[in-house]
Structure formats: C-alpha cells, structure tokens
mmCIF file of C-alpha atoms in Angstrom:
data_model
loop_
_atom_site.group_PDB
_atom_site.id
_atom_site.type_symbol
_atom_site.label_atom_id
_atom_site.label_comp_id
_atom_site.label_asym_id
_atom_site.label_seq_id
_atom_site.Cartn_x
_atom_site.Cartn_y
_atom_site.Cartn_z
ATOM 1 C CA MET A 46 98.572 46.537 86.024
ATOM 2 C CA ILE A 47 100.757 46.832 82.888
ATOM 3 C CA THR A 48 99.690 50.467 82.610
ATOM 4 C CA VAL A 49 100.754 51.065 86.195
ATOM 5 C CA PHE A 50 104.225 49.729 85.513
ATOM 6 C CA GLN A 51 104.439 51.632 82.292
ATOM 7 C CA ILE A 52 103.832 54.826 84.328
ATOM 8 C CA ILE A 53 106.384 53.784 86.958
ATOM 9 C CA SER A 54 108.925 52.976 84.279
ATOM 10 C CA GLY A 55 108.294 56.332 82.709
ATOM 11 C CA ILE A 56 108.815 58.175 85.973
ATOM 12 C CA LEU A 57 112.014 56.226 86.659
ATOM 13 C CA LEU A 58 113.346 57.025 83.185
ATOM 14 C CA LEU A 59 112.836 60.712 83.812
ATOM 15 C CA GLN A 60 114.526 60.275 87.210
ATOM 16 C CA LEU A 61 117.443 58.469 85.451
ATOM 17 C CA LEU A 62 117.905 61.416 83.043
ATOM 18 C CA PHE A 63 117.744 63.882 85.894
ATOM 19 C CA ALA A 64 120.308 61.871 87.886
ATOM 20 C CA LEU A 65 122.732 61.755 84.929
ATOM 21 C CA TRP A 66 122.498 65.489 84.509
ATOM 22 C CA ASN A 67 122.621 66.238 88.257
ATOM 23 C CA ALA A 68 125.617 64.138 88.935
ATOM 24 C CA ALA A 69 127.526 65.934 86.142
ATOM 25 C CA GLN A 70 126.711 69.299 87.813
ATOM 26 C CA LEU A 71 128.553 68.370 91.116
ATOM 27 C CA PRO A 72 131.711 70.521 91.106
ATOM 28 C CA LYS A 73 134.832 68.534 91.772
ATOM 29 C CA LEU A 74 137.154 69.739 94.546
ATOM 30 C CA GLY A 75 140.653 69.234 93.251
ATOM 31 C CA ALA A 76 143.750 70.360 91.400
ATOM 32 C CA GLY A 77 144.866 70.079 87.860
ATOM 33 C CA PRO A 78 143.223 71.026 84.583
ATOM 34 C CA GLY A 79 139.592 70.000 84.215
ATOM 35 C CA PRO A 80 137.364 69.594 81.246
ATOM 36 C CA GLY A 81 134.856 72.295 82.227
ATOM 37 C CA ASP A 82 133.524 74.684 84.781
ATOM 38 C CA SER A 83 132.444 71.863 87.062
ATOM 39 C CA GLU A 84 136.087 71.516 88.136
ATOM 40 C CA VAL A 85 136.834 73.633 91.255
ATOM 41 C CA GLN A 86 140.409 74.795 90.548
ATOM 42 C CA PRO A 87 142.998 75.739 93.049
ATOM 43 C CA MET A 88 144.174 79.310 93.217
ATOM 44 C CA ALA A 89 147.643 80.620 93.620
ATOM 45 C CA ALA A 90 147.968 81.994 97.127
ATOM 46 C CA SER A 91 148.848 85.730 97.152
ATOM 47 C CA LYS A 92 149.210 85.769 100.914
ATOM 48 C CA VAL A 93 149.339 83.341 103.797
ATOM 49 C CA ARG A 94 145.860 82.211 104.825
ATOM 50 C CA ARG A 95 145.054 81.301 108.381
ATOM 51 C CA LEU A 96 143.052 78.096 108.772
ATOM 52 C CA SER A 97 141.711 76.547 111.968
ATOM 53 C CA VAL A 98 141.013 72.799 111.660
ATOM 54 C CA LEU A 99 138.371 72.098 114.395
ATOM 55 C CA ILE A 100 137.611 68.553 115.420
ATOM 56 C CA PRO A 101 134.823 67.843 117.991
ATOM 57 C CA ALA A 102 135.470 64.427 119.544
ATOM 58 C CA ARG A 103 133.316 62.414 121.859
ATOM 59 C CA ASN A 104 134.440 58.848 122.566
ATOM 60 C CA GLU A 105 136.529 58.722 119.407
ATOM 61 C CA ALA A 106 139.490 56.772 120.770
ATOM 62 C CA GLY A 107 139.465 54.463 117.754
ATOM 63 C CA ASN A 108 139.499 57.355 115.254
ATOM 64 C CA ILE A 109 141.170 60.473 116.592
ATOM 65 C CA ALA A 110 144.889 59.467 116.149
ATOM 66 C CA GLU A 111 144.445 58.454 112.495
ATOM 67 C CA CYS A 112 142.302 61.585 111.762
ATOM 68 C CA LEU A 113 144.986 63.832 113.231
ATOM 69 C CA SER A 114 147.766 62.004 111.391
ATOM 70 C CA SER A 115 145.973 62.665 108.061
ATOM 71 C CA VAL A 116 145.559 66.326 108.889
ATOM 72 C CA LEU A 117 149.170 66.700 109.881
ATOM 73 C CA ALA A 118 150.223 65.072 106.579
ATOM 74 C CA CYS A 119 148.343 67.673 104.556
ATOM 75 C CA SER A 120 150.310 70.099 102.410
ATOM 76 C CA THR A 121 150.127 73.593 103.994
ATOM 77 C CA SER A 122 152.045 75.698 101.441
ATOM 78 C CA GLY A 123 150.610 79.237 101.752
ATOM 79 C CA ILE A 124 148.436 78.256 104.710
ATOM 80 C CA GLU A 125 149.022 78.870 108.392
ATOM 81 C CA VAL A 126 147.262 75.947 110.028
ATOM 82 C CA GLU A 127 146.232 75.489 113.614
ATOM 83 C CA ILE A 128 144.525 72.322 114.878
ATOM 84 C CA ARG A 129 142.021 72.296 117.753
ATOM 85 C CA VAL A 130 140.456 69.194 119.169
ATOM 86 C CA LEU A 131 137.684 69.352 121.733
ATOM 87 C CA ASP A 132 137.318 66.445 124.035
ATOM 88 C CA ASP A 133 133.576 66.440 124.652
ATOM 89 C CA SER A 134 133.350 64.590 127.956
ATOM 90 C CA SER A 135 134.761 61.396 126.484
ATOM 91 C CA THR A 136 135.051 58.301 128.720
ATOM 92 C CA ASP A 137 137.450 56.301 126.492
ATOM 93 C CA GLY A 138 140.637 58.383 126.683
ATOM 94 C CA THR A 139 140.047 60.356 123.487
ATOM 95 C CA GLY A 140 141.616 63.503 124.890
ATOM 96 C CA ALA A 141 144.828 61.775 126.036
ATOM 97 C CA ILE A 142 145.175 60.004 122.629
ATOM 98 C CA ALA A 143 144.719 63.325 120.787
ATOM 99 C CA ALA A 144 147.283 65.027 123.002
ATOM 100 C CA ALA A 145 149.823 62.224 122.432
ATOM 101 C CA ALA A 146 149.268 62.332 118.654
ATOM 102 C CA LEU A 147 149.616 66.072 118.435
ATOM 103 C CA GLY A 148 152.369 66.796 120.923
ATOM 104 C CA ASP A 149 153.086 70.484 120.941
ATOM 105 C CA ARG A 150 151.744 70.978 117.396
ATOM 106 C CA ALA A 151 148.192 71.653 118.465
ATOM 107 C CA CYS A 152 145.814 72.123 121.342
ATOM 108 C CA VAL A 153 143.346 69.706 122.942
ATOM 109 C CA LEU A 154 140.479 71.500 124.708
ATOM 110 C CA ARG A 155 138.347 70.101 127.441
ATOM 111 C CA GLY A 156 134.682 70.642 126.686
ATOM 112 C CA ARG A 157 132.390 72.461 129.070
ATOM 113 C CA GLU A 158 129.268 70.924 130.531
ATOM 114 C CA LEU A 159 126.365 70.788 128.059
ATOM 115 C CA PRO A 160 123.966 73.655 128.761
ATOM 116 C CA GLU A 161 120.251 73.267 128.622
ATOM 117 C CA GLY A 162 118.805 73.717 125.153
ATOM 118 C CA TRP A 163 122.026 72.716 123.394
ATOM 119 C CA LEU A 164 122.814 69.571 121.537
ATOM 120 C CA GLY A 165 126.220 68.018 121.962
ATOM 121 C CA LYS A 166 127.960 68.430 118.704
ATOM 122 C CA SER A 167 126.759 72.029 118.174
ATOM 123 C CA HIS A 168 128.035 72.936 121.610
ATOM 124 C CA ALA A 169 131.385 71.327 120.911
ATOM 125 C CA CYS A 170 131.690 73.156 117.545
ATOM 126 C CA ALA A 171 130.747 76.513 119.159
ATOM 127 C CA GLN A 172 133.490 76.051 121.749
ATOM 128 C CA LEU A 173 136.030 75.229 119.047
ATOM 129 C CA ALA A 174 135.081 78.274 116.964
ATOM 130 C CA GLU A 175 135.393 80.455 120.072
ATOM 131 C CA ALA A 176 138.931 79.159 120.634
ATOM 132 C CA ALA A 177 140.012 79.322 116.935
ATOM 133 C CA GLY A 178 142.357 81.967 115.670
ATOM 134 C CA GLY A 179 141.994 81.366 111.948
ATOM 135 C CA ASP A 180 140.273 83.418 109.311
ATOM 136 C CA TRP A 181 138.812 80.134 107.933
ATOM 137 C CA LEU A 182 137.160 77.405 110.074
ATOM 138 C CA LEU A 183 137.216 73.788 108.904
ATOM 139 C CA PHE A 184 134.902 71.602 110.982
ATOM 140 C CA LEU A 185 136.052 68.054 110.627
ATOM 141 C CA ASP A 186 134.690 64.881 112.167
ATOM 142 C CA ALA A 187 137.087 62.575 113.921
ATOM 143 C CA ASP A 188 136.279 59.663 111.532
ATOM 144 C CA VAL A 189 137.351 61.719 108.487
ATOM 145 C CA ARG A 190 140.685 60.949 106.778
ATOM 146 C CA LEU A 191 142.196 63.659 104.562
ATOM 147 C CA GLN A 192 144.346 63.300 101.531
ATOM 148 C CA PRO A 193 147.519 65.523 101.348
ATOM 149 C CA ARG A 194 146.022 68.227 99.162
ATOM 150 C CA ALA A 195 142.620 68.489 100.932
ATOM 151 C CA LEU A 196 143.234 71.698 102.838
ATOM 152 C CA GLN A 197 144.612 73.585 99.820
ATOM 153 C CA ALA A 198 141.844 72.386 97.558
ATOM 154 C CA ALA A 199 139.100 73.326 100.019
ATOM 155 C CA LEU A 200 140.519 76.801 100.662
ATOM 156 C CA SER A 201 140.954 77.480 96.982
ATOM 157 C CA ALA A 202 137.367 76.486 96.285
ATOM 158 C CA ALA A 203 136.083 78.718 99.047
ATOM 159 C CA GLU A 204 138.132 81.684 97.825
ATOM 160 C CA ALA A 205 137.066 81.095 94.214
ATOM 161 C CA GLN A 206 133.452 81.585 95.190
ATOM 162 C CA GLY A 207 134.266 84.572 97.381
ATOM 163 C CA GLY A 208 133.592 83.060 100.764
ATOM 164 C CA GLY A 209 130.476 81.295 102.097
ATOM 165 C CA MET A 210 130.584 77.610 102.937
ATOM 166 C CA VAL A 211 132.235 74.606 101.147
ATOM 167 C CA THR A 212 130.987 71.182 102.119
ATOM 168 C CA GLY A 213 130.709 67.761 100.571
ATOM 169 C CA PHE A 214 130.245 64.052 101.227
ATOM 170 C CA PRO A 215 133.503 62.245 101.956
ATOM 171 C CA ARG A 216 133.867 58.846 100.274
ATOM 172 C CA GLN A 217 132.017 56.461 102.516
ATOM 173 C CA VAL A 218 133.902 53.373 103.641
ATOM 174 C CA THR A 219 131.609 50.519 104.688
ATOM 175 C CA GLY A 220 132.178 47.225 106.344
ATOM 176 C CA THR A 221 128.968 45.617 107.559
ATOM 177 C CA TRP A 222 125.894 44.803 105.488
ATOM 178 C CA LEU A 223 123.661 47.468 106.963
ATOM 179 C CA GLU A 224 126.388 50.103 106.297
ATOM 180 C CA ARG A 225 126.454 48.957 102.643
ATOM 181 C CA LEU A 226 122.666 49.073 102.309
ATOM 182 C CA VAL A 227 121.938 52.424 104.022
ATOM 183 C CA VAL A 228 125.020 54.670 104.073
ATOM 184 C CA PRO A 229 125.315 55.208 100.277
ATOM 185 C CA LEU A 230 121.682 56.446 100.199
ATOM 186 C CA MET A 231 122.889 59.810 101.385
ATOM 187 C CA VAL A 232 124.324 60.579 98.019
ATOM 188 C CA PHE A 233 121.387 58.847 96.299
ATOM 189 C CA THR A 234 118.871 61.262 97.843
ATOM 190 C CA VAL A 235 120.910 64.277 96.688
ATOM 191 C CA ILE A 236 121.538 63.067 93.163
ATOM 192 C CA CYS A 237 117.912 62.079 92.707
ATOM 193 C CA HIS A 238 116.121 64.992 94.242
ATOM 194 C CA LEU A 239 118.263 68.114 94.870
ATOM 195 C CA PRO A 240 119.223 70.191 91.798
ATOM 196 C CA VAL A 241 122.925 70.626 92.615
ATOM 197 C CA PRO A 242 123.342 73.946 90.747
ATOM 198 C CA LEU A 243 120.687 75.540 92.958
ATOM 199 C CA VAL A 244 122.696 74.781 96.104
ATOM 200 C CA ARG A 245 125.168 77.426 94.944
ATOM 201 C CA SER A 246 123.094 79.712 92.766
ATOM 202 C CA SER A 247 119.794 79.961 94.700
ATOM 203 C CA ARG A 248 119.419 82.015 97.869
ATOM 204 C CA ASP A 249 116.489 79.848 98.856
ATOM 205 C CA PRO A 250 117.551 77.980 102.038
ATOM 206 C CA ARG A 251 115.455 74.931 100.970
ATOM 207 C CA PHE A 252 118.049 74.150 98.333
ATOM 208 C CA VAL A 253 120.883 73.031 100.586
ATOM 209 C CA ALA A 254 122.817 69.866 101.286
ATOM 210 C CA ALA A 255 125.734 69.536 103.682
ATOM 211 C CA HIS A 256 127.759 66.981 105.492
ATOM 212 C CA GLY A 257 128.898 67.805 109.004
ATOM 213 C CA GLY A 258 132.079 65.759 108.629
ATOM 214 C CA PHE A 259 133.561 68.440 106.334
ATOM 215 C CA ILE A 260 132.417 72.049 106.522
ATOM 216 C CA LEU A 261 134.689 74.985 105.655
ATOM 217 C CA ILE A 262 133.446 78.482 106.312
ATOM 218 C CA ARG A 263 135.022 81.900 106.699
ATOM 219 C CA ARG A 264 135.004 83.154 110.288
ATOM 220 C CA ASP A 265 133.237 86.470 109.635
ATOM 221 C CA ILE A 266 130.463 84.672 107.798
ATOM 222 C CA TYR A 267 130.221 82.046 110.548
ATOM 223 C CA THR A 268 129.799 84.856 113.027
ATOM 224 C CA ARG A 269 127.322 86.792 110.838
ATOM 225 C CA CYS A 270 125.027 83.778 110.376
ATOM 226 C CA GLY A 271 124.980 83.116 114.084
ATOM 227 C CA GLY A 272 127.227 80.070 114.052
ATOM 228 C CA HIS A 273 126.348 76.963 115.935
ATOM 229 C CA GLU A 274 124.642 79.027 118.703
ATOM 230 C CA SER A 275 121.870 79.890 116.240
ATOM 231 C CA ILE A 276 121.190 76.195 115.583
ATOM 232 C CA ARG A 277 121.988 74.856 119.066
ATOM 233 C CA GLY A 278 118.837 72.764 119.236
ATOM 234 C CA GLU A 279 118.878 71.281 115.767
ATOM 235 C CA LEU A 280 119.419 67.544 115.421
ATOM 236 C CA VAL A 281 120.580 67.840 111.780
ATOM 237 C CA ASP A 282 123.099 70.552 112.571
ATOM 238 C CA ASP A 283 124.944 70.468 109.228
ATOM 239 C CA MET A 284 121.892 71.239 107.156
ATOM 240 C CA ALA A 285 120.769 73.863 109.673
ATOM 241 C CA LEU A 286 124.101 75.662 109.477
ATOM 242 C CA ALA A 287 124.012 75.638 105.669
ATOM 243 C CA ARG A 288 120.560 77.187 105.756
ATOM 244 C CA ALA A 289 121.772 79.846 108.194
ATOM 245 C CA VAL A 290 124.647 80.669 105.802
ATOM 246 C CA LYS A 291 122.148 81.107 102.944
ATOM 247 C CA ARG A 292 119.792 83.254 105.002
ATOM 248 C CA ALA A 293 122.843 85.491 105.738
ATOM 249 C CA GLY A 294 123.111 86.059 101.917
ATOM 250 C CA GLU A 295 126.235 83.902 101.440
ATOM 251 C CA PRO A 296 126.863 81.094 98.961
ATOM 252 C CA VAL A 297 127.023 77.421 99.781
ATOM 253 C CA ILE A 298 128.913 75.056 97.506
ATOM 254 C CA LEU A 299 128.294 71.291 97.612
ATOM 255 C CA ALA A 300 131.394 69.723 95.988
ATOM 256 C CA ASP A 301 132.649 66.300 95.176
ATOM 257 C CA ILE A 302 135.319 65.874 97.851
ATOM 258 C CA THR A 303 135.776 62.093 97.446
ATOM 259 C CA ASP A 304 139.325 62.501 96.082
ATOM 260 C CA HIS A 305 140.306 64.424 99.199
ATOM 261 C CA ALA A 306 138.366 62.943 102.101
ATOM 262 C CA SER A 307 137.029 59.557 103.217
ATOM 263 C CA MET A 308 135.333 58.300 106.302
ATOM 264 C CA ARG A 309 133.633 55.394 107.955
ATOM 265 C CA MET A 310 130.714 56.857 109.819
ATOM 266 C CA TYR A 311 129.502 53.677 111.468
ATOM 267 C CA HIS A 312 131.077 50.385 112.350
ATOM 268 C CA ASN A 313 128.112 48.043 113.002
ATOM 269 C CA ALA A 314 124.413 47.693 112.386
ATOM 270 C CA ARG A 315 123.482 49.233 115.727
ATOM 271 C CA GLU A 316 125.361 52.449 114.972
ATOM 272 C CA VAL A 317 123.798 52.684 111.553
ATOM 273 C CA TRP A 318 120.314 52.230 112.966
ATOM 274 C CA ASN A 319 120.741 54.724 115.819
ATOM 275 C CA GLY A 320 122.505 57.330 113.618
ATOM 276 C CA TYR A 321 119.915 57.356 110.894
ATOM 277 C CA ARG A 322 117.055 56.876 113.359
ATOM 278 C CA LYS A 323 118.199 60.135 115.078
ATOM 279 C CA ASN A 324 118.311 62.165 111.778
ATOM 280 C CA ILE A 325 115.670 61.006 109.337
ATOM 281 C CA TYR A 326 112.515 62.374 110.867
ATOM 282 C CA ALA A 327 114.250 65.663 111.778
ATOM 283 C CA GLY A 328 115.615 65.791 108.187
ATOM 284 C CA VAL A 329 112.072 66.018 106.738
ATOM 285 C CA GLY A 330 111.172 68.791 109.145
ATOM 286 C CA ARG A 331 109.347 66.410 111.540
ATOM 287 C CA SER A 332 106.508 66.282 109.106
ATOM 288 C CA PRO A 333 104.698 62.908 109.219
ATOM 289 C CA VAL A 334 102.864 63.723 105.944
ATOM 290 C CA LEU A 335 106.140 64.411 104.142
ATOM 291 C CA LEU A 336 107.772 61.305 105.588
ATOM 292 C CA LEU A 337 104.859 59.092 104.568
ATOM 293 C CA ALA A 338 104.800 60.643 101.082
ATOM 294 C CA VAL A 339 108.532 59.987 100.554
ATOM 295 C CA LEU A 340 108.270 56.396 101.835
ATOM 296 C CA MET A 341 105.225 55.686 99.687
ATOM 297 C CA MET A 342 107.069 57.084 96.621
ATOM 298 C CA TYR A 343 110.170 54.965 97.280
ATOM 299 C CA LEU A 344 108.149 51.835 97.935
ATOM 300 C CA THR A 345 106.102 52.319 94.797
ATOM 301 C CA LEU A 346 109.054 53.100 92.537
ATOM 302 C CA TYR A 347 111.665 50.657 93.872
ATOM 303 C CA ILE A 348 109.841 47.833 95.704
ATOM 304 C CA LEU A 349 106.491 47.280 93.978
ATOM 305 C CA PRO A 350 108.252 46.383 90.632
ATOM 306 C CA VAL A 351 110.397 43.772 92.329
ATOM 307 C CA ILE A 352 107.340 42.199 93.949
ATOM 308 C CA ALA A 353 105.531 42.176 90.593
ATOM 309 C CA VAL A 354 108.550 40.461 88.834
ATOM 310 C CA LEU A 355 108.669 37.769 91.400
ATOM 311 C CA TYR A 356 104.913 37.274 91.376
ATOM 312 C CA TYR A 357 104.612 37.021 87.553
ATOM 313 C CA CYS A 358 107.583 34.660 87.339
ATOM 314 C CA ILE A 359 106.230 32.340 90.025
ATOM 315 C CA SER A 360 102.775 32.460 88.441
ATOM 316 C CA GLY A 361 104.142 31.353 85.047
ATOM 317 C CA LEU A 362 103.473 34.729 83.376
ATOM 318 C CA PRO A 363 106.977 35.854 82.344
ATOM 319 C CA SER A 364 105.669 38.138 79.577
ATOM 320 C CA SER A 365 103.797 40.181 82.173
ATOM 321 C CA ALA A 366 107.062 40.627 84.118
ATOM 322 C CA VAL A 367 108.780 42.538 81.349
ATOM 323 C CA MET A 368 107.492 46.027 82.198
ATOM 324 C CA PRO A 369 108.111 45.629 86.001
ATOM 325 C CA ALA A 370 111.573 44.277 85.124
ATOM 326 C CA VAL A 371 112.308 47.415 83.037
ATOM 327 C CA ALA A 372 111.346 49.471 86.135
ATOM 328 C CA VAL A 373 113.667 47.429 88.372
ATOM 329 C CA LEU A 374 116.602 47.778 86.005
ATOM 330 C CA THR A 375 116.010 51.522 85.626
ATOM 331 C CA GLY A 376 116.030 51.933 89.403
ATOM 332 C CA ILE A 377 119.292 49.982 89.556
ATOM 333 C CA ALA A 378 120.776 52.263 86.902
ATOM 334 C CA ILE A 379 119.766 55.354 88.947
ATOM 335 C CA LYS A 380 121.434 53.869 92.038
ATOM 336 C CA ARG A 381 124.623 53.153 90.021
ATOM 337 C CA ILE A 382 124.828 56.871 88.970
ATOM 338 C CA SER A 383 124.672 57.991 92.613
ATOM 339 C CA ASP A 384 127.070 55.248 93.667
ATOM 340 C CA ALA A 385 129.555 56.374 90.994
ATOM 341 C CA ALA A 386 129.296 59.963 92.363
ATOM 342 C CA GLY A 387 130.110 58.631 95.831
ATOM 343 C CA ARG A 388 132.832 56.230 94.515
ATOM 344 C CA GLN A 389 131.071 53.126 95.795
ATOM 345 C CA PRO A 390 131.586 49.646 94.342
ATOM 346 C CA VAL A 391 129.633 48.823 91.167
ATOM 347 C CA TRP A 392 127.735 45.951 92.724
ATOM 348 C CA PHE A 393 126.177 48.109 95.446
ATOM 349 C CA CYS A 394 123.531 49.231 92.986
ATOM 350 C CA LEU A 395 122.041 45.721 92.982
ATOM 351 C CA LEU A 396 121.219 46.193 96.636
ATOM 352 C CA LEU A 397 118.726 49.010 95.947
ATOM 353 C CA PRO A 398 115.477 47.146 96.858
ATOM 354 C CA ALA A 399 116.973 45.929 100.173
ATOM 355 C CA SER A 400 118.399 49.437 100.836
ATOM 356 C CA ILE A 401 114.965 51.022 100.384
ATOM 357 C CA LEU A 402 113.325 48.439 102.718
ATOM 358 C CA CYS A 403 115.969 49.113 105.419
ATOM 359 C CA LEU A 404 115.667 52.857 105.020
ATOM 360 C CA SER A 405 111.879 52.630 105.383
ATOM 361 C CA LEU A 406 112.141 50.611 108.570
ATOM 362 C CA ILE A 407 114.617 53.073 110.038
ATOM 363 C CA ALA A 408 112.440 56.026 108.984
ATOM 364 C CA MET A 409 109.420 54.565 110.759
ATOM 365 C CA ALA A 410 111.550 54.020 113.889
ATOM 366 C CA SER A 411 112.715 57.603 113.628
ATOM 367 C CA TRP A 412 109.065 58.809 113.548
ATOM 368 C CA ARG A 413 108.191 56.597 116.552
ATOM 369 C CA GLY A 414 111.224 57.952 118.448
ATOM 370 C CA SER A 415 109.932 61.488 118.073
ATOM 371 C CA ARG A 416 106.629 60.452 119.672
ATOM 372 C CA SER A 417 108.085 58.530 122.572
ATOM 373 C CA ARG A 418 109.490 59.911 125.781
ATOM 374 C CA GLY A 419 112.754 58.057 125.199
ATOM 375 C CA GLY A 420 113.629 60.036 122.086
ATOM 376 C CA TYR A 421 116.947 59.153 120.451
ATOM 377 C CA GLU A 422 120.218 58.004 121.948
ATOM 378 C CA TRP A 423 123.609 58.810 120.432
ATOM 379 C CA LYS A 424 127.027 58.504 121.988
ATOM 380 C CA GLY A 425 125.630 58.247 125.484
ATOM 381 C CA ARG A 426 123.396 61.267 125.223
ATOM 382 C CA ARG A 427 119.627 61.221 124.775
ATOM 383 C CA TYR A 428 117.792 63.684 122.506
ATOM 384 C CA LEU A 429 114.095 64.365 122.058
#
C-alpha cells in the first residue's frame, strides 16, 4: 500500500505544480500597471462605446435592486450604457422592484411565454439581446454585484483582444456550509484541469470555461455564432455559448474578475444541491463513463489518503501514515491555490475531503436525475 500512496503523492505533486503555473496564467481584469502580460489593461477610449447591460431575472426579488444599484454606480466615462432587465414570469414582484429601482433610467421587459424546446435562461437572454441597442452585450445575473470600474475594465479587455467573449468567475460569497464546501470547487476544477492559456489561444471548443453570471460579447459576434437561439436546449448555457463563439472563429478570454464582480449564487443547502444537480451531468456531456472516471479519480486522490491516515493512526501504525499524510497535505495545498485564485478564505482548503464527498453525492444525484422522468427542477421549472 505504501507504493500506492507514493504514486498518489507523485500525481498530486504534479497536479500542484500545474495548479501553481495555471493560476498564474489567469489574466487579471483591471486597471493600473501590472507586472506582466497576464494583466488585462484598460485602453483609452477613442470613441464612445455603446454597451447594453442585460439582466435576466426570474424570482429575484431579493437580488435585483442591489444588482441594479451596483450597475448604476459604475463609472461610464466613454461608454454609452443602457440597462435592460427581463422579468421572466416572476411570481415575487421582481419586475416591479426592478422598475422602482431604475425609474426612467432603464427598461424592464416582460418575458414572453417559454416556447417548446427552449430552456428558461437562454430564452430570457435571447429576448434581451433582441431588445438591446448596444454594440456590446453584457449578460449579467441578478445576484452579481459590480465594482465601480467593472464596465470599463471589461470593455477594455474585450477591445484589447479584438472582440470575442470576455467572461470570468465572480468572487463567490458563501454563507451556509454546503455553499462553502461545494461552490469554490468551480474554480478548483478550472485551475486543476483546464490549461488557461488554451482558452484564449486555441480554437478547439473543448478548451473553454465560462460563467453565465458575467459574459461580455460583441453584438455582431453574438449574432454570427447564433446567440442563445443556437444553444436554446443546453442546460449549461454559458459553456455552450463559449463553444459557439470559438466555433465561429472568435477568441474567448477567461479572466480573473474577482476585483470587479462578486455574487452569492445560492443561499441554502437545497439551492446548492438543486443547482449543481442540474448542471454536473450535463457538464460532462451526459457521459456516465466520464462522470464515473472523474469521481473515481477524485475519490482516489483526495479521499483514499484521508481514510488511510485515519486507519493507520487508529491501528497504532503512525509510520505507515506518513505517505498518505503527504498526499492529504498536497491535496490541501492544491485547493489553497484555487481558493486564492477565487479569493476564498484560507481555511476553506481544509474542507477539501468533505467538499469532494459532497460533490460526488451531488454528481450521482445529477446522473440519476437524467435517467428519471422527473428530471431537474430549478426556479419553478422542470428540465429533462
């Protein structure tokens, strides 16, 4: 067994080195001088740029006013901004709250009935794009909060790369234990497995990552790649849109936007469970073989060493626990690198074994949901 844990420790050490390198490649969305090319610098505006901030909202009464307040507080020097909110058949007064928050500064649209073959968010985003007048479209979730320079930084980054799509993971705010255990794993999977430079440099649509809470895209490129209509049935709509952009021959940049955007995606364990249950199996292409392979890898690398440490210590064989302990500590170090990239608290890395167990349980529930007639439920709608 010592040999097994030597192999596991070796694999984790390589993973640690990759994570260190990969996290350093994530371009930072922001202003001011940077130490290297990984800093996405703002550009001086030579003309007024027209930006449409598009917010799909379904039962977001607790979020929409604060989201709009953060957008309205953004610096708009050199930018002509319009804000469009689509009330997607909300039952909690979201539309009225948005209208009161915006006054005459923006428009609240009433969503049309969901057509057959469409999923809710893609349909809402398609309607917003149809109503938008800007040359640039920023799709923003209602639970996102922007910092004052967010709009300028995002537009500058997009113009610097000549168009395409700019996206990134907002800093995740967590409150409940399941949020702390599961939500930061979004960044963990990217830092551990996706070579960040290939998101931008490769035309292969397999090398993408995106977060639907913050997607900036030029209108003509959005139209050319088919927009949300081309991905109307995709559960993981953000990744599908990023792939469509790459297939259209345009670049995608995954940036560190944590200085400019934050969000709390979920507010309790049930929301975390249902949200991830809806997306995980679709995220691996609905492949049971791939899902099983990923889960077996995670359990072997991050759970088996913990079990071994406990077993050897209880059995009075502490010397045999050394190599498994090395594997455990290396895994924690990897998690700390990803947590630092996502600006999460230092102590979150200690939760890695529990995080992997929770993720595995939700992943299995996601697989079962795809095989049941009930499918998945999210915000009052059911998806298969």
